[in-house]
PDB file of C-alpha atoms in Angstrom:
ATOM      1  CA  GLN A   1      94.920  90.677 100.844  1.00 63.00           C
ATOM      2  CA  VAL A   2      94.546  94.189  99.694  1.00 70.00           C
ATOM      3  CA  GLN A   3      96.129  94.812  96.306  1.00 84.00           C
ATOM      4  CA  LEU A   4      97.779  98.159  95.686  1.00 91.00           C
ATOM      5  CA  VAL A   5      98.374  99.615  92.292  1.00 93.00           C
ATOM      6  CA  GLU A   6     100.723 102.512  91.617  1.00 96.00           C
ATOM      7  CA  SER A   7     100.245 105.057  88.828  1.00 97.00           C
ATOM      8  CA  GLY A   8     101.151 108.597  87.877  1.00 98.00           C
ATOM      9  CA  GLY A   9     104.747 108.238  86.915  1.00 98.00           C
ATOM     10  CA  GLY A  10     106.259 109.518  83.742  1.00 98.00           C
ATOM     11  CA  LEU A  11     109.001 111.548  82.101  1.00 98.00           C
ATOM     12  CA  VAL A  12     109.418 114.971  83.669  1.00 98.00           C
ATOM     13  CA  GLN A  13     112.053 117.679  83.315  1.00 98.00           C
ATOM     14  CA  ALA A  14     114.098 118.644  86.358  1.00 98.00           C
ATOM     15  CA  GLY A  15     112.199 121.221  88.421  1.00 97.00           C
ATOM     16  CA  GLY A  16     108.810 119.854  87.557  1.00 97.00           C
ATOM     17  CA  SER A  17     106.314 117.993  89.679  1.00 98.00           C
ATOM     18  CA  LEU A  18     104.474 114.718  89.751  1.00 98.00           C
ATOM     19  CA  ARG A  19     101.694 113.279  91.826  1.00 98.00           C
ATOM     20  CA  LEU A  20     101.810 109.565  92.190  1.00 98.00           C
ATOM     21  CA  SER A  21      98.777 107.492  93.196  1.00 96.00           C
ATOM     22  CA  CYS A  22      98.490 104.323  95.257  1.00 94.00           C
ATOM     23  CA  ALA A  23      95.051 102.800  94.830  1.00 91.00           C
ATOM     24  CA  ALA A  24      93.574  99.948  96.804  1.00 81.00           C
ATOM     25  CA  SER A  25      91.417  97.398  95.052  1.00 77.00           C
ATOM     26  CA  GLY A  26      88.064  96.964  96.735  1.00 68.00           C
ATOM     27  CA  ARG A  27      88.870  98.650 100.048  1.00 67.00           C
ATOM     28  CA  THR A  28      89.626 101.996 101.475  1.00 68.00           C
ATOM     29  CA  LEU A  29      93.066 102.708 102.827  1.00 69.00           C
ATOM     30  CA  SER A  30      91.839 104.639 105.829  1.00 68.00           C
ATOM     31  CA  THR A  31      92.570 101.834 108.297  1.00 79.00           C
ATOM     32  CA  TYR A  32      96.033 101.161 106.934  1.00 85.00           C
ATOM     33  CA  SER A  33      99.422 102.788 107.191  1.00 93.00           C
ATOM     34  CA  ILE A  34     100.795 103.167 103.687  1.00 94.00           C
ATOM     35  CA  GLY A  35     104.368 103.748 102.689  1.00 96.00           C
ATOM     36  CA  TRP A  36     105.979 104.938  99.471  1.00 97.00           C
ATOM     37  CA  PHE A  37     109.367 103.507  98.460  1.00 98.00           C
ATOM     38  CA  ARG A  38     111.589 104.065  95.455  1.00 97.00           C
ATOM     39  CA  GLN A  39     114.289 102.115  93.752  1.00 98.00           C
ATOM     40  CA  ALA A  40     116.730 103.953  91.570  1.00 97.00           C
ATOM     41  CA  PRO A  41     118.628 102.168  88.835  1.00 94.00           C
ATOM     42  CA  GLY A  42     121.388 100.097  90.312  1.00 95.00           C
ATOM     43  CA  LYS A  43     120.379 100.887  93.861  1.00 97.00           C
ATOM     44  CA  GLU A  44     118.339  99.243  96.637  1.00 96.00           C
ATOM     45  CA  ARG A  45     114.783 100.089  97.325  1.00 96.00           C
ATOM     46  CA  GLU A  46     114.582 102.810  99.931  1.00 96.00           C
ATOM     47  CA  PHE A  47     111.798 104.320 102.093  1.00 97.00           C
ATOM     48  CA  ALA A  48     110.525 107.711 100.997  1.00 97.00           C
ATOM     49  CA  ALA A  49     107.339 108.557 102.872  1.00 97.00           C
ATOM     50  CA  ALA A  50     104.507 107.035 104.909  1.00 96.00           C
ATOM     51  CA  ILE A  51     101.090 107.954 106.242  1.00 95.00           C
ATOM     52  CA  ASP A  52      99.535 106.266 109.268  1.00 93.00           C
ATOM     53  CA  ARG A  53      95.958 105.607 110.266  1.00 88.00           C
ATOM     54  CA  ASP A  54      95.675 108.985 111.844  1.00 89.00           C
ATOM     55  CA  ASP A  55      97.081 110.741 108.762  1.00 90.00           C
ATOM     56  CA  PHE A  56     100.332 111.575 110.446  1.00 94.00           C
ATOM     57  CA  THR A  57     103.035 111.615 107.895  1.00 95.00           C
ATOM     58  CA  TYR A  58     106.631 110.471 107.936  1.00 96.00           C
ATOM     59  CA  TYR A  59     109.479 111.231 105.497  1.00 96.00           C
ATOM     60  CA  ALA A  60     112.933 109.963 104.852  1.00 95.00           C
ATOM     61  CA  ASP A  61     115.693 112.528 105.372  1.00 92.00           C
ATOM     62  CA  SER A  62     116.789 112.041 101.789  1.00 86.00           C
ATOM     63  CA  VAL A  63     113.624 113.644 100.296  1.00 86.00           C
ATOM     64  CA  LYS A  64     114.752 117.059 101.472  1.00 71.00           C
ATOM     65  CA  GLY A  65     111.252 118.281 102.107  1.00 88.00           C
ATOM     66  CA  ARG A  66     110.186 117.919  98.484  1.00 95.00           C
ATOM     67  CA  LEU A  67     107.678 115.090  98.972  1.00 95.00           C
ATOM     68  CA  ALA A  68     104.243 115.167 100.465  1.00 97.00           C
ATOM     69  CA  ILE A  69     102.114 112.138 101.172  1.00 97.00           C
ATOM     70  CA  SER A  70      98.374 112.370 101.573  1.00 95.00           C
ATOM     71  CA  ARG A  71      95.272 110.258 101.630  1.00 91.00           C
ATOM     72  CA  ASP A  72      92.031 110.322  99.709  1.00 86.00           C
ATOM     73  CA  ASN A  73      89.725 107.898 101.561  1.00 68.00           C
ATOM     74  CA  ALA A  74      86.802 108.405  99.216  1.00 73.00           C
ATOM     75  CA  LYS A  75      88.902 107.206  96.350  1.00 65.00           C
ATOM     76  CA  THR A  76      90.805 104.607  98.318  1.00 80.00           C
ATOM     77  CA  THR A  77      93.967 106.294  97.202  1.00 91.00           C
ATOM     78  CA  VAL A  78      97.174 107.535  98.822  1.00 94.00           C
ATOM     79  CA  TYR A  79      99.152 110.140  96.951  1.00 96.00           C
ATOM     80  CA  LEU A  80     102.777 111.074  96.780  1.00 98.00           C
ATOM     81  CA  GLN A  81     103.477 114.598  95.580  1.00 98.00           C
ATOM     82  CA  ILE A  82     106.949 115.177  94.379  1.00 97.00           C
ATOM     83  CA  ASN A  83     108.053 118.781  93.800  1.00 97.00           C
ATOM     84  CA  SER A  84     111.234 120.227  92.413  1.00 96.00           C
ATOM     85  CA  LEU A  85     112.100 116.976  90.776  1.00 96.00           C
ATOM     86  CA  LYS A  86     115.813 116.182  90.413  1.00 95.00           C
ATOM     87  CA  PRO A  87     117.502 113.608  88.212  1.00 96.00           C
ATOM     88  CA  GLU A  88     118.309 111.785  91.444  1.00 94.00           C
ATOM     89  CA  ASP A  89     114.568 111.185  91.847  1.00 96.00           C
ATOM     90  CA  THR A  90     114.585 108.909  88.872  1.00 97.00           C
ATOM     91  CA  ALA A  91     113.352 105.537  90.159  1.00 98.00           C
ATOM     92  CA  VAL A  92     110.549 103.120  90.190  1.00 98.00           C
ATOM     93  CA  TYR A  93     108.157 104.092  92.976  1.00 98.00           C
ATOM     94  CA  TYR A  94     106.267 101.530  94.997  1.00 98.00           C
ATOM     95  CA  CYS A  95     103.573 101.729  97.646  1.00 96.00           C
ATOM     96  CA  ALA A  96     102.944  99.141 100.308  1.00 95.00           C
ATOM     97  CA  ARG A  97     100.995  98.560 103.484  1.00 93.00           C
ATOM     98  CA  CYS A  98     103.123  99.143 106.512  1.00 95.00           C
ATOM     99  CA  ARG A  99     103.120  96.369 109.092  1.00 94.00           C
ATOM    100  CA  TYR A 100     104.159  99.080 111.478  1.00 95.00           C
ATOM    101  CA  ILE A 101     105.943 102.445 111.569  1.00 95.00           C
ATOM    102  CA  ALA A 102     109.013 102.791 113.706  1.00 94.00           C
ATOM    103  CA  ARG A 103     111.869 105.346 113.673  1.00 91.00           C
ATOM    104  CA  SER A 104     109.657 107.347 111.277  1.00 91.00           C
ATOM    105  CA  THR A 105     109.959 104.557 108.699  1.00 93.00           C
ATOM    106  CA  CYS A 106     107.495 102.121 107.283  1.00 96.00           C
ATOM    107  CA  ALA A 107     108.143  98.470 107.784  1.00 96.00           C
ATOM    108  CA  ALA A 108     106.416  97.259 104.682  1.00 96.00           C
ATOM    109  CA  GLU A 109     104.596  94.091 104.091  1.00 93.00           C
ATOM    110  CA  ASN A 110     106.636  92.016 101.736  1.00 89.00           C
ATOM    111  CA  SER A 111     104.219  92.243  98.806  1.00 88.00           C
ATOM    112  CA  TRP A 112     105.377  94.502  96.031  1.00 91.00           C
ATOM    113  CA  GLY A 113     103.714  95.344  92.793  1.00 89.00           C
ATOM    114  CA  GLN A 114     105.285  96.636  89.634  1.00 93.00           C
ATOM    115  CA  GLY A 115     105.504 100.217  90.747  1.00 97.00           C
ATOM    116  CA  THR A 116     105.342 103.297  88.638  1.00 98.00           C
ATOM    117  CA  ARG A 117     108.393 104.702  86.909  1.00 98.00           C
ATOM    118  CA  VAL A 118     109.541 108.239  87.297  1.00 98.00           C
ATOM    119  CA  THR A 119     112.209 109.548  84.931  1.00 98.00           C
ATOM    120  CA  VAL A 120     113.621 113.040  85.503  1.00 98.00           C
ATOM    121  CA  SER A 121     115.546 114.612  82.723  1.00 97.00           C
ATOM    122  CA  SER A 122     117.987 117.438  83.049  1.00 92.00           C
TER     123      SER A 122
END
């Protein structure tokens, strides 16, 4: 199975930006739908964004237009740009292959890595 590795998280002040990366090991992601999820402290993991095989994008209402997902096929990477970071964005961010996309959300394969941690200070 394709292994996905998240990176790019860190400590950022509120109002700043981050670009997270989701890299596939040994394969491109061009033929897969990929979703980003996040899990805040003490909360359940929630869907954030997804990109399908045609590079159509989908976003959770909760992201308020501040997230942008994109694909770099040459580098086998899917990115998640987060702008205007808020303390509420503090979470561990995960990427996963989507089994399918329905209702503008990614039904992820149940195979999660360690994610990348985003901490937003105020």
